[in-house]
Amino acid sequence: MTTIYDIAKLAGTSKSTVSRVVSGNGYVSKEKRENVLKAMHNLNYIPNQTARNLSQQKSNTLGFLVSDYFPLIGEFTSVFIQVARRKGYNVNLYYTQDKQGERNALDLMATKVLDGIFLMTRNNSWSVIESYKAFGPLATWHRVTLPGVYSAYVDHYPIYTMILKRLTKHGYQRIGHVFSSLRDANTQARLQALKDFSRDCPRVEVKWQKHFKKQAMAGEIAAQQWLQAKQPPQAVICYSDYVAAEFIATLRDAGKKVPEDCLVIGTDNSQIAKLVGFPTVDLCFREQAQNSFNYLYNQLHNEKLPITRLNPQWVDWGRFSDLKK
Amino acid sequence: MTTIYDIAKLAGTSKSTVSRVVSGNGYVSKEKRENVLKAMHNLNYIPNQTARNLSQQKSNTLGFLVSDYFPLIGEFTSVFIQVARRKGYNVNLYYTQDKQGERNALDLMATKVLDGIFLMTRNNSWSVIESYKAFGPLATWHRVTLPGVYSAYVDHYPIYTMILKRLTKHGYQRIGHVFSSLRDANTQARLQALKDFSRDCPRVEVKWQKHFKKQAMAGEIAAQQWLQAKQPPQAVICYSDYVAAEFIATLRDAGKKVPEDCLVIGTDNSQIAKLVGFPTVDLCFREQAQNSFNYLYNQLHNEKLPITRLNPQWVDWGRFSDLKK
DNA sequence: ATGAAAGCGCTAACAT
DNA sequence: ATGTTAGCGCTTTCAT
């Protein structure tokens, strides 16, 4: 491996000068700079990032933590990674299935192997996670209000209200719900929206409600329960597109027609919604990824990259135009 | 940040001894070890991976390079990352859209920021890529035969033949094809299979063939062409599940029935195939991810983790049972 | 403007 | 079994 020392020798100068031209910090005469550049080129020099990181106590890499894979992860990470790349940041992906694994990843901030961390999903309690704030900036996809943690959330209350009203307006009298974990703040917001809605429209039947902690199998199990219900809901709102897609696939397998027998709605605006063809709500996950990165970057550089306001939208690919407005 | 030096001081010993207990290399008396352990615990010691990497000239991290995101990437990376994790490896994801970006990532092997690299898709020519072999092991998803590059491919010839025979047996007389780039070795294998098949079964019409270099929009464009054809094929085989899904969505949008009007087949066995509900072929991408990691690991450690033989399977979720056998 | 030298935290001979 | 020492490659003060 060729090092700055080799370059220095060949260019007839010192390590310091070479370091200056490589990093672009400090003054160096035109003449010396050219010699160094020439030497770098001749020796095929590639700077050692590890040495640099050790010396500077930073790595220009962010950690992306998630517990299980679900399809939205792929889309979300891809925008996060590409946004980070443009600002010179790498990202390490960690699938941390347990508390300890997650802590190990968080620990990496202490030594600046990771400069900052985004948590898509988590294993440890928020108080544990928050304590890592001392090591570097933290952002998350969860809806939480903690002084030290940026949350890229969007309020589900108005969105859920909007969906409920729209369905009611179009004649749906029995509306079912597939929620994620009860402890989740988004679930709470949805439940509140549902409660308030029921007060206004008591005649709409909304009792069919299911809860799942994991996305895997949630849609399938919920669909099984739909199939066994005596009076199944005519429309079901799912907490994620993936769950909605699984729900639909299971109903169709059982010979049901979607959306005729049951209209199923997701809330991610992921590719899957478009492909399977069901209405969904764009909760702006792409902008959330962008905002999250910007937050971490701003913390790290004392800059002011913009954090944009999110503007959720109903999305139906023009296929459910009768549902519009 | 607390370092081994701090621990040494507190435990009344030397850095070396601390290093020995932390890394688990070398002898250290029970007594000293306990002192060190105690000190580590009291000071909340977290080893500095960067320093370790610099000293050992390795990082225990692999690079995963891909040019554009497409849905299978998410699934593929998630198994690759989790498999790597079990062996103590991290993985950095790079979306390299151009030649230079890809070279930058490959360069990282020179300084062992990356110990090895997997290329899902590539930008540079194989000869350029192969030259990086000098820095560390290389694996790819592409089908290539290069001395220094492991290819996790599976031969598409027998698979394509199998699909064609099966369709013919069930009465399909006009079979369409959506291929990826002509230069791709898998496409070549499929074309050869098609050619040989046509010799045996000249009466099956197979002229409807489309080629696409990018997955984005491929399915949609192909479907538009299907819709405009005077005599469109009764079955279409797509080179990826994602393309198949897009093809189906577009046909359905146009009021066509799938599979009644046109049977569409994918070849990834991704989650999307199951959710949209079309037959596909399991080309064992999960095992390919596993094999690729194992190869890289074996190169790095002179070990013999098994490289399993792949066994592609027709997959139809029991929904197309009339197509079976 | 440039060079010398100390240091980032850890590892690994080598010596005892 | 343990300590001393010389790196790993680069950055950054501090002189000059």
PDB file of N, CA and C in Angstrom, chain A residues 229-263:
ATOM      1  N   ALA A 229     -65.370 -13.958  10.102  1.00  0.00           N
ATOM      2  CA  ALA A 229     -66.355 -13.069  10.737  1.00  0.00           C
ATOM      3  C   ALA A 229     -67.740 -13.295  10.135  1.00  0.00           C
ATOM      4  N   LYS A 230     -68.751 -13.157  10.993  1.00  0.00           N
ATOM      5  CA  LYS A 230     -70.134 -13.331  10.489  1.00  0.00           C
ATOM      6  C   LYS A 230     -70.500 -12.160   9.585  1.00  0.00           C
ATOM      7  N   GLN A 231     -70.162 -10.963  10.052  1.00  0.00           N
ATOM      8  CA  GLN A 231     -70.405  -9.773   9.245  1.00  0.00           C
ATOM      9  C   GLN A 231     -69.105  -9.004   9.077  1.00  0.00           C
ATOM     10  N   PRO A 232     -68.295  -9.409   8.134  1.00  0.00           N
ATOM     11  CA  PRO A 232     -66.981  -8.770   7.984  1.00  0.00           C
ATOM     12  C   PRO A 232     -67.129  -7.337   7.493  1.00  0.00           C
ATOM     13  N   PRO A 233     -66.184  -6.484   7.821  1.00  0.00           N
ATOM     14  CA  PRO A 233     -66.219  -5.099   7.347  1.00  0.00           C
ATOM     15  C   PRO A 233     -66.120  -5.022   5.828  1.00  0.00           C
ATOM     16  N   GLN A 234     -66.698  -3.968   5.275  1.00  0.00           N
ATOM     17  CA  GLN A 234     -66.689  -3.796   3.821  1.00  0.00           C
ATOM     18  C   GLN A 234     -65.422  -3.093   3.355  1.00  0.00           C
ATOM     19  N   ALA A 235     -64.738  -2.500   4.318  1.00  0.00           N
ATOM     20  CA  ALA A 235     -63.465  -1.850   4.005  1.00  0.00           C
ATOM     21  C   ALA A 235     -62.547  -2.046   5.201  1.00  0.00           C
ATOM     22  N   VAL A 236     -61.272  -2.234   4.919  1.00  0.00           N
ATOM     23  CA  VAL A 236     -60.308  -2.432   5.999  1.00  0.00           C
ATOM     24  C   VAL A 236     -59.108  -1.524   5.762  1.00  0.00           C
ATOM     25  N   ILE A 237     -58.754  -0.785   6.795  1.00  0.00           N
ATOM     26  CA  ILE A 237     -57.593   0.107   6.704  1.00  0.00           C
ATOM     27  C   ILE A 237     -56.423  -0.558   7.426  1.00  0.00           C
ATOM     28  N   CYS A 238     -55.339  -0.738   6.706  1.00  0.00           N
ATOM     29  CA  CYS A 238     -54.181  -1.416   7.296  1.00  0.00           C
ATOM     30  C   CYS A 238     -53.082  -0.415   7.627  1.00  0.00           C
ATOM     31  N   TYR A 239     -52.283  -0.743   8.618  1.00  0.00           N
ATOM     32  CA  TYR A 239     -51.263   0.219   9.060  1.00  0.00           C
ATOM     33  C   TYR A 239     -50.046   0.249   8.164  1.00  0.00           C
ATOM     34  N   SER A 240     -49.959  -0.676   7.225  1.00  0.00           N
ATOM     35  CA  SER A 240     -48.846  -0.597   6.268  1.00  0.00           C
ATOM     36  C   SER A 240     -49.270  -1.217   4.950  1.00  0.00           C
ATOM     37  N   ASP A 241     -48.624  -0.806   3.892  1.00  0.00           N
ATOM     38  CA  ASP A 241     -48.940  -1.343   2.576  1.00  0.00           C
ATOM     39  C   ASP A 241     -48.685  -2.840   2.501  1.00  0.00           C
ATOM     40  N   TYR A 242     -47.607  -3.244   3.141  1.00  0.00           N
ATOM     41  CA  TYR A 242     -47.262  -4.653   3.076  1.00  0.00           C
ATOM     42  C   TYR A 242     -48.347  -5.514   3.722  1.00  0.00           C
ATOM     43  N   VAL A 243     -48.827  -5.053   4.848  1.00  0.00           N
ATOM     44  CA  VAL A 243     -49.898  -5.765   5.542  1.00  0.00           C
ATOM     45  C   VAL A 243     -51.159  -5.779   4.668  1.00  0.00           C
ATOM     46  N   ALA A 244     -51.427  -4.651   4.048  1.00  0.00           N
ATOM     47  CA  ALA A 244     -52.592  -4.569   3.159  1.00  0.00           C
ATOM     48  C   ALA A 244     -52.454  -5.559   2.004  1.00  0.00           C
ATOM     49  N   ALA A 245     -51.264  -5.632   1.445  1.00  0.00           N
ATOM     50  CA  ALA A 245     -51.027  -6.519   0.306  1.00  0.00           C
ATOM     51  C   ALA A 245     -51.225  -7.980   0.704  1.00  0.00           C
ATOM     52  N   GLU A 246     -50.742  -8.324   1.861  1.00  0.00           N
ATOM     53  CA  GLU A 246     -50.894  -9.691   2.343  1.00  0.00           C
ATOM     54  C   GLU A 246     -52.361  -9.996   2.620  1.00  0.00           C
ATOM     55  N   PHE A 247     -53.025  -9.024   3.158  1.00  0.00           N
ATOM     56  CA  PHE A 247     -54.459  -9.160   3.446  1.00  0.00           C
ATOM     57  C   PHE A 247     -55.211  -9.454   2.148  1.00  0.00           C
ATOM     58  N   ILE A 248     -54.926  -8.662   1.146  1.00  0.00           N
ATOM     59  CA  ILE A 248     -55.594  -8.825  -0.149  1.00  0.00           C
ATOM     60  C   ILE A 248     -55.292 -10.185  -0.771  1.00  0.00           C
ATOM     61  N   ALA A 249     -54.026 -10.550  -0.737  1.00  0.00           N
ATOM     62  CA  ALA A 249     -53.636 -11.827  -1.340  1.00  0.00           C
ATOM     63  C   ALA A 249     -54.372 -12.982  -0.670  1.00  0.00           C
ATOM     64  N   THR A 250     -54.509 -12.897   0.636  1.00  0.00           N
ATOM     65  CA  THR A 250     -55.174 -13.966   1.369  1.00  0.00           C
ATOM     66  C   THR A 250     -56.668 -14.020   1.035  1.00  0.00           C
ATOM     67  N   LEU A 251     -57.296 -12.856   0.963  1.00  0.00           N
ATOM     68  CA  LEU A 251     -58.714 -12.827   0.591  1.00  0.00           C
ATOM     69  C   LEU A 251     -58.912 -13.409  -0.807  1.00  0.00           C
ATOM     70  N   ARG A 252     -58.056 -12.989  -1.732  1.00  0.00           N
ATOM     71  CA  ARG A 252     -58.208 -13.462  -3.109  1.00  0.00           C
ATOM     72  C   ARG A 252     -57.985 -14.961  -3.206  1.00  0.00           C
ATOM     73  N   ASP A 253     -57.031 -15.445  -2.425  1.00  0.00           N
ATOM     74  CA  ASP A 253     -56.796 -16.890  -2.393  1.00  0.00           C
ATOM     75  C   ASP A 253     -58.051 -17.630  -1.977  1.00  0.00           C
ATOM     76  N   ALA A 254     -58.806 -16.978  -1.096  1.00  0.00           N
ATOM     77  CA  ALA A 254     -60.022 -17.611  -0.581  1.00  0.00           C
ATOM     78  C   ALA A 254     -61.201 -17.366  -1.517  1.00  0.00           C
ATOM     79  N   GLY A 255     -60.908 -16.803  -2.677  1.00  0.00           N
ATOM     80  CA  GLY A 255     -61.969 -16.618  -3.662  1.00  0.00           C
ATOM     81  C   GLY A 255     -62.749 -15.324  -3.537  1.00  0.00           C
ATOM     82  N   LYS A 256     -62.311 -14.455  -2.655  1.00  0.00           N
ATOM     83  CA  LYS A 256     -63.010 -13.183  -2.515  1.00  0.00           C
ATOM     84  C   LYS A 256     -62.521 -12.194  -3.572  1.00  0.00           C
ATOM     85  N   LYS A 257     -63.373 -11.219  -3.853  1.00  0.00           N
ATOM     86  CA  LYS A 257     -63.008 -10.181  -4.813  1.00  0.00           C
ATOM     87  C   LYS A 257     -62.615  -8.919  -4.058  1.00  0.00           C
ATOM     88  N   VAL A 258     -61.471  -8.386  -4.425  1.00  0.00           N
ATOM     89  CA  VAL A 258     -61.016  -7.118  -3.857  1.00  0.00           C
ATOM     90  C   VAL A 258     -60.894  -6.132  -5.015  1.00  0.00           C
ATOM     91  N   PRO A 259     -61.492  -4.973  -4.932  1.00  0.00           N
ATOM     92  CA  PRO A 259     -62.140  -4.343  -3.785  1.00  0.00           C
ATOM     93  C   PRO A 259     -63.639  -4.617  -3.668  1.00  0.00           C
ATOM     94  N   GLU A 260     -64.222  -5.431  -4.552  1.00  0.00           N
ATOM     95  CA  GLU A 260     -65.679  -5.603  -4.504  1.00  0.00           C
ATOM     96  C   GLU A 260     -66.176  -6.137  -3.159  1.00  0.00           C
ATOM     97  N   ASP A 261     -65.593  -7.243  -2.705  1.00  0.00           N
ATOM     98  CA  ASP A 261     -66.047  -7.800  -1.430  1.00  0.00           C
ATOM     99  C   ASP A 261     -65.514  -7.000  -0.244  1.00  0.00           C
ATOM    100  N   CYS A 262     -64.350  -6.459  -0.436  1.00  0.00           N
ATOM    101  CA  CYS A 262     -63.734  -5.700   0.657  1.00  0.00           C
ATOM    102  C   CYS A 262     -62.684  -4.759   0.090  1.00  0.00           C
ATOM    103  N   LEU A 263     -62.860  -3.499   0.375  1.00  0.00           N
ATOM    104  CA  LEU A 263     -61.876  -2.520  -0.063  1.00  0.00           C
ATOM    105  C   LEU A 263     -60.765  -2.486   0.980  1.00  0.00           C
TER     106      LEU A 263
END
